[in-house]
Coordinates of C-alpha atoms in Angstrom, one line a residue:
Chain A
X1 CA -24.3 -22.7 3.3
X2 CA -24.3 -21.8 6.6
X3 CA -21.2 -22.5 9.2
X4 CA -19.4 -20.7 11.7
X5 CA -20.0 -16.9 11.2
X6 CA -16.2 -15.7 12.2
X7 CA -15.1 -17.7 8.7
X8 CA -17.6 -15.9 7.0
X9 CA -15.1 -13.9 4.6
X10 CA -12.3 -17.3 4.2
X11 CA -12.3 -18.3 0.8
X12 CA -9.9 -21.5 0.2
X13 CA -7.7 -20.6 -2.7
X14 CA -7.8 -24.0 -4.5
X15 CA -3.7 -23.1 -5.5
X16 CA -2.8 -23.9 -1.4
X17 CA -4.6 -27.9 -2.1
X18 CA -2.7 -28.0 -5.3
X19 CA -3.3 -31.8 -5.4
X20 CA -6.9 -32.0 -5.0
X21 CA -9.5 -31.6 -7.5
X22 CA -12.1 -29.6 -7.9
X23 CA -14.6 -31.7 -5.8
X24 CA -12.2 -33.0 -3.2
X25 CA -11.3 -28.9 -3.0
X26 CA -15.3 -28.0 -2.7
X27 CA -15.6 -31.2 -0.8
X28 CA -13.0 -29.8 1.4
X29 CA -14.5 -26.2 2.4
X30 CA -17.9 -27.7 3.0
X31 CA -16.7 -30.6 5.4
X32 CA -14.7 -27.0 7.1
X33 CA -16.7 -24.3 7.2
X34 CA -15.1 -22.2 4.6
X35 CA -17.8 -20.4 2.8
X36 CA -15.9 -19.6 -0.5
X37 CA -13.1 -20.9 -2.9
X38 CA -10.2 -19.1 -5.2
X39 CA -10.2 -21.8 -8.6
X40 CA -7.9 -22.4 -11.2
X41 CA -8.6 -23.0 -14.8
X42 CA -6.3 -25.6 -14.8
X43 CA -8.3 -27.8 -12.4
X44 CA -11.8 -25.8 -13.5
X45 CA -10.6 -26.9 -17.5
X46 CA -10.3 -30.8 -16.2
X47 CA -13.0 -31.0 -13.9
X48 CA -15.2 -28.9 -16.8
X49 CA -16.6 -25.5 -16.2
X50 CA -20.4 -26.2 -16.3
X51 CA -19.6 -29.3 -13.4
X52 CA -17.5 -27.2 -11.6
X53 CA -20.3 -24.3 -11.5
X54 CA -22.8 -26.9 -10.4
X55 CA -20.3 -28.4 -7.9
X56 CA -19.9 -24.9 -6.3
X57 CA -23.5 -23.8 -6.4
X58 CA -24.6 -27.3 -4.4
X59 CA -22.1 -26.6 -2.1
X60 CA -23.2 -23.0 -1.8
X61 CA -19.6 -21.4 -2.0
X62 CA -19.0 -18.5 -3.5
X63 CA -16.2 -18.2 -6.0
X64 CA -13.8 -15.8 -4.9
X65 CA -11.6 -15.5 -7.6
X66 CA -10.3 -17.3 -10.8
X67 CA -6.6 -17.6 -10.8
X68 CA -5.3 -16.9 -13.2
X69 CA -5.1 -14.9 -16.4
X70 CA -2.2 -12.7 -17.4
X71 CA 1.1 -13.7 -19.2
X72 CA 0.5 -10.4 -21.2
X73 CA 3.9 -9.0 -22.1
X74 CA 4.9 -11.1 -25.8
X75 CA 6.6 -8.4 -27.7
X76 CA 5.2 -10.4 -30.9
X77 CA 1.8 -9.4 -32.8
X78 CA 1.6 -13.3 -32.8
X79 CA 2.1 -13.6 -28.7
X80 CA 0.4 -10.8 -27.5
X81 CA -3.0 -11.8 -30.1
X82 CA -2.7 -15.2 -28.0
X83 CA -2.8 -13.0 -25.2
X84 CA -5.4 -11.4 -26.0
X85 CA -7.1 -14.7 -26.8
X86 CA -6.6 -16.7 -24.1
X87 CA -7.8 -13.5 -21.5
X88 CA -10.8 -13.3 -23.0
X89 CA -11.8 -16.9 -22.8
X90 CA -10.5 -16.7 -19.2
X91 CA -12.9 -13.8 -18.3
X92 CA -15.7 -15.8 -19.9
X93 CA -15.3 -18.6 -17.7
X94 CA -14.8 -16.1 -14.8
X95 CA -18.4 -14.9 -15.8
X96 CA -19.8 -18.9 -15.9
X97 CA -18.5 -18.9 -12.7
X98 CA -19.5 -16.0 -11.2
X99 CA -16.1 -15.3 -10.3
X100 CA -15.7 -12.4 -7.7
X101 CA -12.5 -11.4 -10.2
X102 CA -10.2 -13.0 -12.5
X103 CA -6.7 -12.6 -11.0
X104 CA -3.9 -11.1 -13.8
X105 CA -0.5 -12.6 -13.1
X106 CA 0.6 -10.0 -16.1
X107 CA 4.4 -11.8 -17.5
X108 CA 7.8 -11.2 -16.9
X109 CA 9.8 -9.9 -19.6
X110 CA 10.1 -12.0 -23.2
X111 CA 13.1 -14.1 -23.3
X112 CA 16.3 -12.5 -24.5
X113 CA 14.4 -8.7 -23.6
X114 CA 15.4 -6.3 -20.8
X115 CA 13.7 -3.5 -21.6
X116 CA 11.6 -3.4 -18.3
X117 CA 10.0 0.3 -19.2
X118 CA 8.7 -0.8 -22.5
X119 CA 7.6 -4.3 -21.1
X120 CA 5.7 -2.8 -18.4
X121 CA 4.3 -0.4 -21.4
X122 CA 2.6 -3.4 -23.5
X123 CA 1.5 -5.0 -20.3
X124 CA -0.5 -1.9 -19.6
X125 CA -2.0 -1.3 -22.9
X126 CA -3.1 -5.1 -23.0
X127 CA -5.1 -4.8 -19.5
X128 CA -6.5 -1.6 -20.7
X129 CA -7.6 -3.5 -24.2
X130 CA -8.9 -5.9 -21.7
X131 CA -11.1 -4.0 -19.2
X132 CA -13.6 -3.5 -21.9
X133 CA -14.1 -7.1 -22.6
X134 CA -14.0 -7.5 -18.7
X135 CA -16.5 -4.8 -18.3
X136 CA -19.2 -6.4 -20.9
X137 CA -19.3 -9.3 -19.1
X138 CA -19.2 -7.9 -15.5
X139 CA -16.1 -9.5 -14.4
X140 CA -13.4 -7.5 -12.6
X141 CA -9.8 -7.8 -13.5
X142 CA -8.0 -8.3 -10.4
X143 CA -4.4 -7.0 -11.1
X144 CA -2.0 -8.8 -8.7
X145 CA 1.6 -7.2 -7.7
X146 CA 3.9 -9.8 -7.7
X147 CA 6.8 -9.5 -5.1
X148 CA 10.3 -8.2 -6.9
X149 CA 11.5 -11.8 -6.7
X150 CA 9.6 -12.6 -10.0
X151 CA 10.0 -9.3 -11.9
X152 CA 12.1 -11.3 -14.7
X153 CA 10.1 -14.3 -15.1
X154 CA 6.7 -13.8 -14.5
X155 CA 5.0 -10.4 -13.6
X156 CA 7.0 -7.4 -13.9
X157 CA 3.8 -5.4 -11.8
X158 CA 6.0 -4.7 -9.1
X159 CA 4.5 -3.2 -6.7
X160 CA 0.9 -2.1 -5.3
X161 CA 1.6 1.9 -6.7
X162 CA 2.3 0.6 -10.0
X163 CA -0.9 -1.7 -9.9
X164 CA -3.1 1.5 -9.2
X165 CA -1.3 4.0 -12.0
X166 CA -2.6 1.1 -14.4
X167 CA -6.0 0.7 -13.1
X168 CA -7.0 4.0 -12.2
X169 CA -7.7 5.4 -15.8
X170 CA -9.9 2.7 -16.2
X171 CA -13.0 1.7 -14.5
X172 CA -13.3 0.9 -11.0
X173 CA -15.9 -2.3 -11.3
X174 CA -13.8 -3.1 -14.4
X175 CA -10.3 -3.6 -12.9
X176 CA -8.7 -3.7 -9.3
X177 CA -5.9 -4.8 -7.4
X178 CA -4.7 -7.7 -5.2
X179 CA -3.3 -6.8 -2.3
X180 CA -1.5 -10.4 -1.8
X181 CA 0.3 -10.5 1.5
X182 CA 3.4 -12.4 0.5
X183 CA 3.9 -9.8 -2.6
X184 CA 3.4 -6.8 -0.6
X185 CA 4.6 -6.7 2.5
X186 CA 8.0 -5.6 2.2
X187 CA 6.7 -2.1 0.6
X188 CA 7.9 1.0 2.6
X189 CA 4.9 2.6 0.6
X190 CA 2.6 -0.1 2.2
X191 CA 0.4 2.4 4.2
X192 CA -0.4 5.1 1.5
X193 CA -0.9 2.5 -0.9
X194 CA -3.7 0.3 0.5
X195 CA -5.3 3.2 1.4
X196 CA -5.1 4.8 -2.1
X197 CA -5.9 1.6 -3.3
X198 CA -9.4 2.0 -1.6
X199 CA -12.6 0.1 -3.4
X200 CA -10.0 -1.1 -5.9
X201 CA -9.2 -3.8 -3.8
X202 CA -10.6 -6.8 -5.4
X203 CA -8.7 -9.5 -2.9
X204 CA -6.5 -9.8 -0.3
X205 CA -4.9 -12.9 -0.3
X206 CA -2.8 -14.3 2.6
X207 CA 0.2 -16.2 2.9
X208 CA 3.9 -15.8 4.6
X209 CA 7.1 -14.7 3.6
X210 CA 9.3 -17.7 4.7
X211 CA 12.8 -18.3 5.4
X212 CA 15.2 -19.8 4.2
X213 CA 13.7 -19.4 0.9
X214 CA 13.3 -23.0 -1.1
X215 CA 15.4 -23.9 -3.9
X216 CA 12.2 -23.1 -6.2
X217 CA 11.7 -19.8 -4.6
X218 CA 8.1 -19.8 -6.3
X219 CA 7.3 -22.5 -3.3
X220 CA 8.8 -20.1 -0.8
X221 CA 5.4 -19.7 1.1
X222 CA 3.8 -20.1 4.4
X223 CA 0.6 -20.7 6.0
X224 CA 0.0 -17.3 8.2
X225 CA 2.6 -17.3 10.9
X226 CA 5.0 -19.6 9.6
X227 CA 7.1 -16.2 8.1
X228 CA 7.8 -12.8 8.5
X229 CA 4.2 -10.9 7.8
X230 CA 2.3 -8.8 10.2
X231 CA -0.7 -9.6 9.6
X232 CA -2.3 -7.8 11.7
X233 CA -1.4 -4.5 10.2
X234 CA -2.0 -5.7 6.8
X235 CA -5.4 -6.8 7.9
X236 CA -5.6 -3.4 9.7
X237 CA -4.8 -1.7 6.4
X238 CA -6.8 -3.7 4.5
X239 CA -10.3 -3.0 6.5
X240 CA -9.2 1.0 6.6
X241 CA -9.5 0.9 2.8
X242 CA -12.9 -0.2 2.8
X243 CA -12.5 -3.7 1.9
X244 CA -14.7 -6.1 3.2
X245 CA -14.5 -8.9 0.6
X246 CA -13.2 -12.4 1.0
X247 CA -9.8 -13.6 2.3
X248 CA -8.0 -16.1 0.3
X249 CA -5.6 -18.5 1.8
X250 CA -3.2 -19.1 -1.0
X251 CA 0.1 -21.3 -0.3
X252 CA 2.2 -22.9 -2.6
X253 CA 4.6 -25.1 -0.8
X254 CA 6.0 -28.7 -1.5
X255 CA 5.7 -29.7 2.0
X256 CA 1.6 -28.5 2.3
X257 CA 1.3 -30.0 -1.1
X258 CA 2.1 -33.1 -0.1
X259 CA 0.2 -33.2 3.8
X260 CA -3.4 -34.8 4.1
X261 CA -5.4 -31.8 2.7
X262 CA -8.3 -32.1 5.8
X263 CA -5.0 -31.1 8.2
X264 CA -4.0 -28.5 6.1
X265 CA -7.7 -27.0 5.9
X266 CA -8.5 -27.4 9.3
X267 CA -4.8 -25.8 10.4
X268 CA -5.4 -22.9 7.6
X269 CA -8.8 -22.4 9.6
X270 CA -6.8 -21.7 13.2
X271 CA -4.2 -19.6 11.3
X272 CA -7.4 -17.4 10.1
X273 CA -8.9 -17.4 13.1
X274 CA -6.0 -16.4 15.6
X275 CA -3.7 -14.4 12.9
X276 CA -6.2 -13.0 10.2
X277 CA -9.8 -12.1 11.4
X278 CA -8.3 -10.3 14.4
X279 CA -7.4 -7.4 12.5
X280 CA -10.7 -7.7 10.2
X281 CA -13.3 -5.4 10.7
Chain B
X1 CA 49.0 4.0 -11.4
X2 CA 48.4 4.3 -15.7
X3 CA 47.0 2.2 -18.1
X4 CA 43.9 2.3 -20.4
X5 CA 41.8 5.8 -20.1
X6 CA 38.6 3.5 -20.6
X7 CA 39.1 2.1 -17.3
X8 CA 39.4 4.9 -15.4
X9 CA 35.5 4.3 -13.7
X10 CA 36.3 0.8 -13.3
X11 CA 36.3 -1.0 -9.6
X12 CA 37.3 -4.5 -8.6
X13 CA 34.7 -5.2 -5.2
X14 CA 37.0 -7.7 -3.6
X15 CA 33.5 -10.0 -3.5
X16 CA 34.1 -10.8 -7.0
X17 CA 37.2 -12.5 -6.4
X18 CA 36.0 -14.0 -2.7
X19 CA 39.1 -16.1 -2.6
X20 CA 41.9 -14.1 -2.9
X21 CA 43.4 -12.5 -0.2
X22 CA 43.9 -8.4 -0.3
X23 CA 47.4 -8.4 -1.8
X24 CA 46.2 -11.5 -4.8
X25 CA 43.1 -9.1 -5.6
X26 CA 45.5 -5.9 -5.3
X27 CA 47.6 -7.6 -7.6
X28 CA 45.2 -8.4 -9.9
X29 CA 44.1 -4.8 -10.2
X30 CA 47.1 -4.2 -11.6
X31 CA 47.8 -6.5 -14.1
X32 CA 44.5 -5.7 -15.2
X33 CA 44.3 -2.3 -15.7
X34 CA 41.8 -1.7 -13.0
X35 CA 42.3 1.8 -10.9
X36 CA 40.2 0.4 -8.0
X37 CA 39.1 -1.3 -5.4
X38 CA 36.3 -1.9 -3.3
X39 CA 37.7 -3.6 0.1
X40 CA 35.6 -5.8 2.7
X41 CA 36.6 -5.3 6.1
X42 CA 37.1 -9.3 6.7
X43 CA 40.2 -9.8 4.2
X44 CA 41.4 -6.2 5.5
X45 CA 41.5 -7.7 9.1
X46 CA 43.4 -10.9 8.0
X47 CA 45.9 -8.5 5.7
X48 CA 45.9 -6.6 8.6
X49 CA 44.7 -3.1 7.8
X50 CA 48.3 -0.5 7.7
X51 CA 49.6 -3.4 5.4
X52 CA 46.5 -3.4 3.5
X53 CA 46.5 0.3 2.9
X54 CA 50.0 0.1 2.2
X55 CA 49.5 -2.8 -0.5
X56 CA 46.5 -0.4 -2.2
X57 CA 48.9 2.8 -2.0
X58 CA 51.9 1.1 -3.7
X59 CA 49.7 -0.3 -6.6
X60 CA 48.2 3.4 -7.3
X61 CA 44.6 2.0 -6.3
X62 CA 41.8 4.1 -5.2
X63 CA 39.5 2.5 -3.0
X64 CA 36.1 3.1 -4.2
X65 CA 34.4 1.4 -0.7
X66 CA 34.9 -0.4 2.1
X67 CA 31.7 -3.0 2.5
X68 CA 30.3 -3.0 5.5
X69 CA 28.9 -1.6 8.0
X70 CA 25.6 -2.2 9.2
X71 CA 23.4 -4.3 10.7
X72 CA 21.8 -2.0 12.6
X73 CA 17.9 -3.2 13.9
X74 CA 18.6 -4.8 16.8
X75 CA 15.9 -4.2 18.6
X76 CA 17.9 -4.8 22.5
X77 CA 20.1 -2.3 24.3
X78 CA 23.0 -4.3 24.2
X79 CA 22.5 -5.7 20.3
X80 CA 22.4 -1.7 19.6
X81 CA 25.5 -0.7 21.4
X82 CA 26.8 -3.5 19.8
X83 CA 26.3 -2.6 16.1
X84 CA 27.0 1.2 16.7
X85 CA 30.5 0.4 18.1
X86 CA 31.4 -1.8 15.4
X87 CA 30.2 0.3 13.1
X88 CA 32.0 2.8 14.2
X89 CA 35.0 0.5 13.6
X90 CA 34.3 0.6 10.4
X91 CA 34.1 4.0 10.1
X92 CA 37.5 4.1 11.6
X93 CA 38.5 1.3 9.4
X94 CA 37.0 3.0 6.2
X95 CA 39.1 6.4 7.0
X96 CA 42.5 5.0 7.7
X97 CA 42.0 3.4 4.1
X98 CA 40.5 6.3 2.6
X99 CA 37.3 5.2 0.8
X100 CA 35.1 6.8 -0.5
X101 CA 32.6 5.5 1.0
X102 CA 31.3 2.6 4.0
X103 CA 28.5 0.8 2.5
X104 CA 25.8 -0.2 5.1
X105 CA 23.8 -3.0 4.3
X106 CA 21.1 -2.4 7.3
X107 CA 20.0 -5.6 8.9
X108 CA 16.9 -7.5 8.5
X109 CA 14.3 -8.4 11.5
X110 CA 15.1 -9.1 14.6
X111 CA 14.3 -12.9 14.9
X112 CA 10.8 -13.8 15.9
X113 CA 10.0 -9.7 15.1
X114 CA 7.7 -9.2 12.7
X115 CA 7.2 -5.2 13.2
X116 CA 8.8 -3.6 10.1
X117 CA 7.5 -0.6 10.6
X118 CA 9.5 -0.1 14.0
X119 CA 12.3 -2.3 12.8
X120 CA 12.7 0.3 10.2
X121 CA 12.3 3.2 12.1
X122 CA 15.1 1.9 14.3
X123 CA 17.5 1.6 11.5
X124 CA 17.1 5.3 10.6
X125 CA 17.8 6.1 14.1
X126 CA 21.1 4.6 14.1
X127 CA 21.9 5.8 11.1
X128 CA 21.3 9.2 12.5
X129 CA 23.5 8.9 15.5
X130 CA 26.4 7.4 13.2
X131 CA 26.4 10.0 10.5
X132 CA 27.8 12.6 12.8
X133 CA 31.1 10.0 13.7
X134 CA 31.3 9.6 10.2
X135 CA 31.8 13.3 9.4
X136 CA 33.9 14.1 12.2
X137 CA 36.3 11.0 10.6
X138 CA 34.8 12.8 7.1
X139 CA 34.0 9.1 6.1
X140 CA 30.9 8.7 3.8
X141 CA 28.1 6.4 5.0
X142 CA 26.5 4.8 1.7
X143 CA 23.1 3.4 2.4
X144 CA 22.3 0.3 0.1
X145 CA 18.6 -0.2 -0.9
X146 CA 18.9 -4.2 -1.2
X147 CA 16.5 -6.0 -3.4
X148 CA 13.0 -6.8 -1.5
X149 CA 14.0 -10.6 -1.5
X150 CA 16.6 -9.6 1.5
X151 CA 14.1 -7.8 3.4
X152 CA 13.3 -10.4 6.5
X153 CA 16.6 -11.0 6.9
X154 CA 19.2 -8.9 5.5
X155 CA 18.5 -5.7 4.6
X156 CA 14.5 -3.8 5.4
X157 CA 16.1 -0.8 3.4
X158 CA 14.3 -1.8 0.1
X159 CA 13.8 0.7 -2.1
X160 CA 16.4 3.8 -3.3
X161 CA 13.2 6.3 -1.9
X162 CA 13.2 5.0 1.4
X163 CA 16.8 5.4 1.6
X164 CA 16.9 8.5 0.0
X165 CA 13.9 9.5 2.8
X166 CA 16.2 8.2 5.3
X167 CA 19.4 10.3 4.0
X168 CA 18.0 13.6 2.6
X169 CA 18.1 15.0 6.4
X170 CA 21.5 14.3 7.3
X171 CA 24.1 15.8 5.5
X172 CA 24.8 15.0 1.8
X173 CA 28.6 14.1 2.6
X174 CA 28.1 12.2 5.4
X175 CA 25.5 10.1 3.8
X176 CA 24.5 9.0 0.6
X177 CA 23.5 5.8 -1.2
X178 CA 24.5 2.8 -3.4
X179 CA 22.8 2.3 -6.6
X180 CA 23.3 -1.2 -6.8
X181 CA 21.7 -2.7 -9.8
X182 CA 20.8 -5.8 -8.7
X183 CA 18.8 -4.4 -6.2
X184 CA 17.0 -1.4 -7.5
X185 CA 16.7 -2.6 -11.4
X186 CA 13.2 -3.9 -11.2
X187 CA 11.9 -0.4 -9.3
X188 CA 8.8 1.0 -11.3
X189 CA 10.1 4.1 -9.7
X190 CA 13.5 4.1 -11.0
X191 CA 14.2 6.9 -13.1
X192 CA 12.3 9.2 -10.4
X193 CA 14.6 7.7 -7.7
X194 CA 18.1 8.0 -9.1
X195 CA 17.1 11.3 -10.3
X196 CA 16.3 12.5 -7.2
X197 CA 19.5 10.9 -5.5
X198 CA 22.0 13.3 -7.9
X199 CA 24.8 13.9 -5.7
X200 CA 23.8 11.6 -2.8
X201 CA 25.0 8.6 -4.7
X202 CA 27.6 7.8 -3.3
X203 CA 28.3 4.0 -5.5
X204 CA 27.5 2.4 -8.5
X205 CA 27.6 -1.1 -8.5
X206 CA 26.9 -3.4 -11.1
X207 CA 26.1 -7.3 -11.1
X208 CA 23.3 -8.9 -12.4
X209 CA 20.3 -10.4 -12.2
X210 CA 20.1 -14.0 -13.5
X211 CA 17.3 -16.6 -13.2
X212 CA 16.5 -19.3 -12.0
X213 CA 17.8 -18.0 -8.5
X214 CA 20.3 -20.6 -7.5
X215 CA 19.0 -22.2 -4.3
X216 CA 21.4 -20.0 -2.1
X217 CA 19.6 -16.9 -3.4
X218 CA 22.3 -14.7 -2.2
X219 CA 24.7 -16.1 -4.8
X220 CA 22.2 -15.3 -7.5
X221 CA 24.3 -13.0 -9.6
X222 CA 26.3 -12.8 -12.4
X223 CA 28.3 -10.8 -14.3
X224 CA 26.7 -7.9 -16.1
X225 CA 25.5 -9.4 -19.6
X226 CA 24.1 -12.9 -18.1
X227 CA 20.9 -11.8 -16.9
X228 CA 18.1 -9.2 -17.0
X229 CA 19.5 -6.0 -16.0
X230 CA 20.0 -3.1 -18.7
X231 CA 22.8 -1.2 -18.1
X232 CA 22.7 1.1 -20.8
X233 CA 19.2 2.6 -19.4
X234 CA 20.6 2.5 -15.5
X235 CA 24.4 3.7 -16.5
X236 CA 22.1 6.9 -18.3
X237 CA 20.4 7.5 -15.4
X238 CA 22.9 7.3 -13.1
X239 CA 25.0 10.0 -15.4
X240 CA 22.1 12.2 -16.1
X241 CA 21.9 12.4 -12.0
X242 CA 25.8 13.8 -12.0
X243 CA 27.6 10.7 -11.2
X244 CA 31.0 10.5 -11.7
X245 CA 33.1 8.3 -9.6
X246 CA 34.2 4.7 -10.0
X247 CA 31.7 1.8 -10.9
X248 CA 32.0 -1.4 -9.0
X249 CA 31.9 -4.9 -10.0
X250 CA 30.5 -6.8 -7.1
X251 CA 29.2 -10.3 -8.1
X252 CA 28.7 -13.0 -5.6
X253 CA 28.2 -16.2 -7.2
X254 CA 30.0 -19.8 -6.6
X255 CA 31.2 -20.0 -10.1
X256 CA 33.0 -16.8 -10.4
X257 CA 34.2 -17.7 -7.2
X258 CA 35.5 -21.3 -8.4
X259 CA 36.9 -19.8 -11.9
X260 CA 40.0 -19.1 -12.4
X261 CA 40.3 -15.2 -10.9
X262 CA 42.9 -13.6 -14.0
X263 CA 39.9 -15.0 -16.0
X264 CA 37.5 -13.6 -13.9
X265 CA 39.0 -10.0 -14.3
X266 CA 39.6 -10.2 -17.8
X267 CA 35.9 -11.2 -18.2
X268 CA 34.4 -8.2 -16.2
X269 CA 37.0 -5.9 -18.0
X270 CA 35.4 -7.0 -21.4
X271 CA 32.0 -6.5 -20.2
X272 CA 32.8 -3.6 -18.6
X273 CA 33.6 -1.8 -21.5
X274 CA 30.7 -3.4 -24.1
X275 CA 28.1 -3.1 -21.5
X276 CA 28.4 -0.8 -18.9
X277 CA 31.0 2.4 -19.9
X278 CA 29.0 3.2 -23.2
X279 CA 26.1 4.5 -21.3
X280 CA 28.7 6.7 -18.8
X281 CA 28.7 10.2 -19.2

């Protein structure tokens, strides 16, 4: 595919056109210019993995991540072999799809549980019982910090520090970090971080901080410049560290959800342009 | 003021009990066996503040805070002169009472301003100039770290290290922090943190974490026991780190407030002592 060179690193994170398939999503960043896509198993699993690899390859994207595996922190033999189970069927269709990483969103704490220390002690041991796996079939576990917001009920990684004390005993091409705007940005640590991060960095994913925050605060998010984020210092940041991968897009939000999708693509394209590459080098 | 040794530690913050006035939540103290208080400066005004320190020396309460002062990132002249001689009131406000603390929640960004970085570096500026008024009036500023949900627009203190790197230069009685456990429980860098605070904590405050956030996510607390927070491992390191003084009950939440309050106090009594003296040392 070739297209506009300044979108040359936007990947469309399938998650911000939560309604469209996985054709009308491809469909969608050929008719645009974007040059790469962030899928979801859901939408992968309906649309089937070997159509959706053929789908992608005749539109010439790249696949810049497979969202998501994760969910890692059952306290149960029972949940945490399901776990296991279900991760390593998701890193084999990461492989079909020549995934650039399979995003970990790792689990809150078990119902009933609030023991945070030894929560965050199982989640650790499962990604490291992972990265093998991972490593044999050359995918990269792409460990996302989730903002404080959803510490209880979905990933108690916390923050960018913690993501890299997990992945740094284990190898680099094996497992790395997301540096996801909307989880991030409110880290005093920010700097140090991203820059200790380094070639760990297996995505950065943008999207804004909004306010007032929804009812369902998991649809609290903004296309680029709708919120609170610099972006231009994260991007700064980001490019310091050595990263020169793709940049997903990745909004959940009722009201984008429910627009025509070719607005929302060709608006996500003028938010990259004038509020994300600037800061890309 | 006598009553049960158990409840010696134990605070009423007036936010519990929203509705009643200074002398109803006084009162309540009282009846219930509570030694403390924590006072907000808006109730004080309309009790009118002699009277109010009257009420609170006739019922043989201590008042374990005054909340709050701060607000502090404007980023104009005149919206800075403007915090810094309110806050100042405060201080005023928080000595005539004798607390034992002001607790400063900071501010969030300036609208439209999207420069944490500097929005943060103004905040410990002001800070700075207010901790010498405070120990001439030998009040004690308590910086609160406020969960990273709060950071656009109430608080860009977020974590009990950035306060702590904001404090440690000024001097320990003139300003210290609040370790409030809604705010710092999900902090992979917890233990570390309180640690290091020893004798700059300055508050305890307990109220927790519940999910799902109610759509007003600043009412998303409850009472310690209905959510995620564990108290026994926070209440051990807050001992461990020499803490000694009173532990506040500060829950905002529309239901408490609708309840009756003697229920209200008689609840956070109970849980009090099952879930949050046991681990005090």
């Amino acid at each position: 595919m070739s297209g506009d060179p300044r979108l040359a690193r936007l990947s469309l994170n399938q998650a911000t056109v939560k309604r469209a398939s996985v054709a009308e999503a491809v469909d969608g960043c050929a008719r645009h210019g974007i040059p790469a896509i962030g899928l979801w198993r859901e939408p992968v699993a309906e649309a089937g993995l070997e159509r959706t690899r053929k789908l992608v390859a005749d539109a010439g994207l790249r696949v810049s991540s497979l969202c998501r595996g994760g969910f890692l922190t059952a306290a149960d033999p029972a949940g945490r072999a399901a776990a296991l189970a279900d991760n390593r069927r998701a890193i084999d269709e990461a492989a079909e799809l020549g995934a650039a990483c399979l995003v970990l969103v790792v689990g809150g704490l078990p119902d009933g549980d609030r023991d945070l220390v030894a929560t965050r002690g199982r989640m650790a041991e499962v990604i490291t019982e992972l990265a093998d796996y991972a490593a044999q079939r050359r995918v990269r576990l792409a460990l996302e910090p989730m903002h404080p917001v959803f510490c209880a009920d979905r990933g108690v990684l916390s923050t960018l520090a913690q993501a890299l004390d997990v992945a740094e005993p284990l190898a680099a091409d094996a497992v790395g970090v997301v540096v996801d705007a909307l989880h991030v940005w409110w880290d005093p640590d920010l700097d140090r971080q991203v820059a200790r991060a380094g070639q760990r960095i297996a995505s950065y994913q943008v999207c804004d901080w909004i306010t007032p925050l929804p009812a369902d605060v998991l649809l609290g998010r903004g296309l680029p410049g709708d919120g609170h984020v610099d972006f231009d210092r994260l991007g700064r940041l980001v490019s310091a560290a050595g990263y020169t991968g793709d940049v997903e897009v990745e909004v959940f939000n009722a009201e984008i959800w429910a627009a025509d999708p070719d607005e929302v693509l060709a608006e996500m394209v003028r938010r990259y342009l004038t509020l994300v590459l600037p800061s890309l080098t």
